[in-house]
Amino acid sequence: SSVWGTMCCSIAMSAAPPEPSGPNSARAFWTLGAGRGEIRDAALDEPGPDAVRVATRWSGISRGTETLVFRGRVPESEWARMRCPFQEGEFPFPVKYGYASVGVVESGDPALVGRTVFCLYPHQSRYVVAAGAVKRIAPALSRGAADGRGEGRSDRRHAVGPTRPGAGVMMCPSPTLHRPSPWPSLDSPH
């Protein structure tokens, strides 16, 4: 199977209904070795007064950056610069990586409960973060915000820090997010 197909299991996992074991549990995609990954269970804390619990609805996979991570090809000289805000583990492996999550706030800050949000969070079905780490987006844009083709904007935001109020995160919706990849297998040399 292709690397792309293996990595895409996290999209299916993220769009799945919440786990039957309750709101304080989640499933997360971890890269364990070059071309090897697995979905692991994760326990969550209750959100504190300035935090939110988000149920992931869409999770985008970068064809560039995340392919390097999944294949174990991140140069050691780039490990610190490529670290994501909520990454767990260390390069090269094992690592929970990702930075394009869209979900709905389940609990926490009352002003955000029920809102669709974007967060620079790895591929995980549910997570707890500071309320300031999520950005509200229009529900109609939620699939596009996690689409890898919008990643340049999220990368720039990640690199420069918070944007000015109201700037938000602009992404272009894509009708291909859950269709088969239009690109050749990433296992091919081209």
PDB file of C-alpha atoms in Angstrom, residues 90-172:
ATOM      1  CA  GLU A  90      10.452  13.435  19.487  1.00  0.00           C
ATOM      2  CA  PHE A  91      11.870  13.130  16.003  1.00  0.00           C
ATOM      3  CA  PRO A  92      12.547  10.831  14.426  1.00  0.00           C
ATOM      4  CA  PHE A  93      10.209   8.380  16.288  1.00  0.00           C
ATOM      5  CA  PRO A  94       7.816   7.764  17.911  1.00  0.00           C
ATOM      6  CA  VAL A  95       5.971  10.992  17.228  1.00  0.00           C
ATOM      7  CA  LYS A  96       2.372  12.252  17.185  1.00  0.00           C
ATOM      8  CA  TYR A  97       2.523  14.942  14.520  1.00  0.00           C
ATOM      9  CA  GLY A  98       0.119  17.156  12.622  1.00  0.00           C
ATOM     10  CA  TYR A  99      -1.170  20.706  12.469  1.00  0.00           C
ATOM     11  CA  ALA A 100      -4.500  20.871  10.658  1.00  0.00           C
ATOM     12  CA  SER A 101      -7.415  19.911  12.873  1.00  0.00           C
ATOM     13  CA  VAL A 102     -10.983  21.143  12.578  1.00  0.00           C
ATOM     14  CA  GLY A 103     -13.558  20.210  15.165  1.00  0.00           C
ATOM     15  CA  VAL A 104     -16.424  21.281  17.366  1.00  0.00           C
ATOM     16  CA  VAL A 105     -15.897  22.496  20.928  1.00  0.00           C
ATOM     17  CA  GLU A 106     -17.671  20.060  23.254  1.00  0.00           C
ATOM     18  CA  SER A 107     -16.949  21.690  26.603  1.00  0.00           C
ATOM     19  CA  GLY A 108     -14.966  24.379  28.331  1.00  0.00           C
ATOM     20  CA  ASP A 109     -15.170  28.087  27.508  1.00  0.00           C
ATOM     21  CA  PRO A 110     -18.939  28.771  27.185  1.00  0.00           C
ATOM     22  CA  ALA A 111     -18.320  31.299  24.391  1.00  0.00           C
ATOM     23  CA  LEU A 112     -16.859  28.487  22.253  1.00  0.00           C
ATOM     24  CA  VAL A 113     -19.046  25.478  23.120  1.00  0.00           C
ATOM     25  CA  GLY A 114     -20.761  24.259  19.942  1.00  0.00           C
ATOM     26  CA  ARG A 115     -18.518  26.347  17.682  1.00  0.00           C
ATOM     27  CA  THR A 116     -16.483  24.979  14.790  1.00  0.00           C
ATOM     28  CA  VAL A 117     -12.784  25.679  15.332  1.00  0.00           C
ATOM     29  CA  PHE A 118      -9.356  25.193  13.733  1.00  0.00           C
ATOM     30  CA  CYS A 119      -6.322  24.164  15.788  1.00  0.00           C
ATOM     31  CA  LEU A 120      -2.684  23.321  15.033  1.00  0.00           C
ATOM     32  CA  TYR A 121      -3.209  19.908  16.663  1.00  0.00           C
ATOM     33  CA  PRO A 122      -1.958  16.459  15.596  1.00  0.00           C
ATOM     34  CA  HIS A 123      -4.269  13.755  14.245  1.00  0.00           C
ATOM     35  CA  GLN A 124      -6.408  12.869  17.240  1.00  0.00           C
ATOM     36  CA  SER A 125     -10.149  12.274  17.537  1.00  0.00           C
ATOM     37  CA  ARG A 126     -10.581  14.557  20.559  1.00  0.00           C
ATOM     38  CA  TYR A 127      -8.233  16.847  22.533  1.00  0.00           C
ATOM     39  CA  VAL A 128      -8.043  19.484  25.282  1.00  0.00           C
ATOM     40  CA  VAL A 129      -6.185  22.767  24.639  1.00  0.00           C
ATOM     41  CA  ALA A 130      -6.146  26.349  25.912  1.00  0.00           C
ATOM     42  CA  ALA A 131      -9.115  28.272  24.493  1.00  0.00           C
ATOM     43  CA  GLY A 132      -6.645  30.694  22.876  1.00  0.00           C
ATOM     44  CA  ALA A 133      -5.164  27.845  20.797  1.00  0.00           C
ATOM     45  CA  VAL A 134      -8.342  27.455  18.714  1.00  0.00           C
ATOM     46  CA  LYS A 135      -9.692  29.821  16.083  1.00  0.00           C
ATOM     47  CA  ARG A 136     -13.385  29.957  15.213  1.00  0.00           C
ATOM     48  CA  ILE A 137     -14.229  29.246  11.591  1.00  0.00           C
ATOM     49  CA  ALA A 138     -17.458  29.066   9.638  1.00  0.00           C
ATOM     50  CA  PRO A 139     -18.840  25.502   9.689  1.00  0.00           C
ATOM     51  CA  ALA A 140     -19.138  25.576   5.881  1.00  0.00           C
ATOM     52  CA  LEU A 141     -15.356  26.009   5.643  1.00  0.00           C
ATOM     53  CA  SER A 142     -14.463  23.194   8.032  1.00  0.00           C
ATOM     54  CA  ARG A 143     -13.452  20.603   5.420  1.00  0.00           C
ATOM     55  CA  GLY A 144     -11.334  23.129   3.538  1.00  0.00           C
ATOM     56  CA  ALA A 145      -9.531  24.280   6.664  1.00  0.00           C
ATOM     57  CA  ALA A 146      -8.106  20.787   7.136  1.00  0.00           C
ATOM     58  CA  ASP A 147      -7.283  20.336   3.442  1.00  0.00           C
ATOM     59  CA  GLY A 148      -3.549  20.045   2.849  1.00  0.00           C
ATOM     60  CA  ARG A 149      -3.728  22.531  -0.013  1.00  0.00           C
ATOM     61  CA  GLY A 150      -4.391  25.275   2.541  1.00  0.00           C
ATOM     62  CA  GLU A 151      -1.365  24.328   4.606  1.00  0.00           C
ATOM     63  CA  GLY A 152       0.843  27.188   3.445  1.00  0.00           C
ATOM     64  CA  ARG A 153      -1.342  29.626   5.337  1.00  0.00           C
ATOM     65  CA  SER A 154      -1.396  27.524   8.511  1.00  0.00           C
ATOM     66  CA  ASP A 155       2.376  27.036   8.226  1.00  0.00           C
ATOM     67  CA  ARG A 156       2.935  30.791   8.008  1.00  0.00           C
ATOM     68  CA  ARG A 157       0.661  31.380  10.973  1.00  0.00           C
ATOM     69  CA  HIS A 158       2.536  28.695  12.912  1.00  0.00           C
ATOM     70  CA  ALA A 159       5.863  30.243  12.004  1.00  0.00           C
ATOM     71  CA  VAL A 160       5.005  33.846  12.871  1.00  0.00           C
ATOM     72  CA  GLY A 161       2.678  33.315  15.830  1.00  0.00           C
ATOM     73  CA  PRO A 162      -0.771  34.799  16.353  1.00  0.00           C
ATOM     74  CA  THR A 163      -2.219  37.006  13.653  1.00  0.00           C
ATOM     75  CA  ARG A 164      -4.008  40.281  14.335  1.00  0.00           C
ATOM     76  CA  PRO A 165      -7.603  40.002  15.634  1.00  0.00           C
ATOM     77  CA  GLY A 166     -10.018  39.171  12.860  1.00  0.00           C
ATOM     78  CA  ALA A 167      -7.343  37.905  10.470  1.00  0.00           C
ATOM     79  CA  GLY A 168      -8.248  34.278  11.219  1.00  0.00           C
ATOM     80  CA  VAL A 169      -7.028  31.399   9.132  1.00  0.00           C
ATOM     81  CA  MET A 170      -8.053  31.411   5.487  1.00  0.00           C
ATOM     82  CA  MET A 171      -8.289  28.075   3.721  1.00  0.00           C
ATOM     83  CA  CYS A 172      -9.871  27.037   0.452  1.00  0.00           C
TER      84      CYS A 172
END
